[in-house]
XYZ file of C-alpha atoms in Angstrom:
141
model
C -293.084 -66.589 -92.553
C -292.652 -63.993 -95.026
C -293.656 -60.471 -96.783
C -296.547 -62.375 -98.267
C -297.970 -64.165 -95.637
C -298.571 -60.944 -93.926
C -300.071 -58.940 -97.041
C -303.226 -61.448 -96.825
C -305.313 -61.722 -93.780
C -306.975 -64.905 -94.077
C -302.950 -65.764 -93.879
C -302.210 -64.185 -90.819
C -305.479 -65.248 -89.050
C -305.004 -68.910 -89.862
C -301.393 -68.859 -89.062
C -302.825 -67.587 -85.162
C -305.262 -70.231 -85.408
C -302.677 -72.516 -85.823
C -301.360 -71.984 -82.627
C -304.219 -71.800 -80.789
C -304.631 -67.851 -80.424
C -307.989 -66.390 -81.336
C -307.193 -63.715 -83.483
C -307.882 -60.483 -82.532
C -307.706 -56.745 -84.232
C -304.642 -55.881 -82.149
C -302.785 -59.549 -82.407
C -303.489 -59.463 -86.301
C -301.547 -56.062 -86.023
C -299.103 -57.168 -84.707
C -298.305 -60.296 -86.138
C -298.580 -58.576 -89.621
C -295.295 -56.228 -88.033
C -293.749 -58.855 -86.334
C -293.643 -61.473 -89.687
C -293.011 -59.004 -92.276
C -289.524 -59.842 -92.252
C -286.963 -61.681 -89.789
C -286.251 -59.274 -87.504
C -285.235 -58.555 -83.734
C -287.674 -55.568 -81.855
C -288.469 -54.892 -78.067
C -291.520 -54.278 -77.015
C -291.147 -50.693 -77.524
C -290.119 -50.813 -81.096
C -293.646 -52.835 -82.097
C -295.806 -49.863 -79.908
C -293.870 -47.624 -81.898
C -294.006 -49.459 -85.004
C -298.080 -49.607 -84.484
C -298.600 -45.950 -83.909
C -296.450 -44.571 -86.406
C -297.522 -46.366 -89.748
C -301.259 -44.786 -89.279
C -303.244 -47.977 -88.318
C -305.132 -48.521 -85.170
C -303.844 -47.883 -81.522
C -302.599 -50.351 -79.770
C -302.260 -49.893 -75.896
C -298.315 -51.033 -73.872
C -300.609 -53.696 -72.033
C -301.366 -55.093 -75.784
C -298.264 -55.208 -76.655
C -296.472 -56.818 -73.970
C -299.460 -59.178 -73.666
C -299.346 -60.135 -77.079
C -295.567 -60.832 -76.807
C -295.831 -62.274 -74.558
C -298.385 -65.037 -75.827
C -296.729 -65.115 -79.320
C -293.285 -66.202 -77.726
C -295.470 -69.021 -74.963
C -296.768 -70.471 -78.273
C -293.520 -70.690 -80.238
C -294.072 -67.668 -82.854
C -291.654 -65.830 -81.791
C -287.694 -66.192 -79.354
C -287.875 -64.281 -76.301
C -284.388 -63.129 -76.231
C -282.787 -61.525 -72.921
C -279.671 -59.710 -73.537
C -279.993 -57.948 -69.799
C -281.922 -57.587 -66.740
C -283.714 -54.314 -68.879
C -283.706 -55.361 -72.203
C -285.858 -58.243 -74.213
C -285.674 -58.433 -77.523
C -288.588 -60.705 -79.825
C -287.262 -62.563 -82.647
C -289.330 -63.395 -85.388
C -286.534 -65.854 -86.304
C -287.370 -69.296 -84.325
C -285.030 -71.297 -86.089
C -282.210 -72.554 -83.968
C -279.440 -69.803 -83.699
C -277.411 -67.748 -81.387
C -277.210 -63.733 -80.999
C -274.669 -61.165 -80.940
C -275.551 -57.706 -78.517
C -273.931 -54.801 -79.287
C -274.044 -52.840 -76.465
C -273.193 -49.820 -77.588
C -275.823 -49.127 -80.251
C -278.144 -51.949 -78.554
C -278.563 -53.861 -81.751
C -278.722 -57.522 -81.585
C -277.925 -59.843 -84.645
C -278.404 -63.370 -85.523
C -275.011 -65.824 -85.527
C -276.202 -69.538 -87.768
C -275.847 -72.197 -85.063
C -273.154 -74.060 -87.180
C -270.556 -71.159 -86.571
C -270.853 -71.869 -82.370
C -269.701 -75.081 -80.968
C -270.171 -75.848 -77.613
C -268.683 -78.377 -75.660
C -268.329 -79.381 -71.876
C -272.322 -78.944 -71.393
C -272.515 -79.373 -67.048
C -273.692 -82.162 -65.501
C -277.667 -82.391 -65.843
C -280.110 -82.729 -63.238
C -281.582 -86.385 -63.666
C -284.419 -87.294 -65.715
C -283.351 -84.035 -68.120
C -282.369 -83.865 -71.168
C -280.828 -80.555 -73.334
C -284.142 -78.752 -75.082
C -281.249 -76.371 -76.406
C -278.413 -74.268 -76.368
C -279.142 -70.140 -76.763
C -275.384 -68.344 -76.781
C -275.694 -64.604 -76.642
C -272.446 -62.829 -77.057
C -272.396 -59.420 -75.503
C -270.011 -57.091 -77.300
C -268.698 -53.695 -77.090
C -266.521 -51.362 -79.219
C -263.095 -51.785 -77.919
C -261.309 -48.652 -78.433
């Protein structure tokens, strides 16, 4: 999902439609923020994002809604980095995250550059979906 995909919005309703969300004004919003480009925003950051670049209002509710449903449906990660802070990557490819916690920025590590080993003992009749590493960092001077 690219620039272009979210310039056209035939594009960005059929791409909803794909995963079985009816789009609406204020999902087609934002969808055309989230996609424009691979990128890691809270919930915040997209209200902000849809009131400052002079389209429609979008209510928190929306928002967090919308999130919400885009990350149940597998458009977007939810990512957790703490108790108070969620992050939505637009970025569902299999990869891992580094938090800096001192400018709360959170960036993408390829899943080739981790390797875990020693996975615990599973519950039976489970198998491993995944394996979601977020590294939690801080300046250390």
């Amino acid at each position: 999902m690219g620039v272009d995909i979210m310039q056209d919005k035939h594009r960005v309703i059929a791409l909803l439609q794909e995963h079985g969300i009816t789009p609406t004004q204020q999902r087609l919003e934002i969808a055309r923020l989230l996609f424009s480009r691979p990128q890691h925003v809270s919930a915040d950051q997209v209200l902000s994002m849809t009131r400052s670049d002079g389209r429609a209002l979008v209510s928190k509710a929306t928002v967090y809604n919308t999130l919400n449903l885009f990350a149940r449906k597998g458009m977007i990660r939810e990512i957790i980095v703490d108790p108070s802070k969620v992050f939505y990557d637009s970025n569902t490819s299999h990869h891992h995250h580094i938090y800096d916690i001192d400018n709360g920025t959170l960036s993408d590590v390829e899943a080739g550059d981790v390797t875990v080993t020693g996975l615990p003992r599973l519950p039976e009749g489970t198998t491993v979906e995944g394996v979601e590493l977020v590294f939690r960092v801080r300046s250390a001077s």
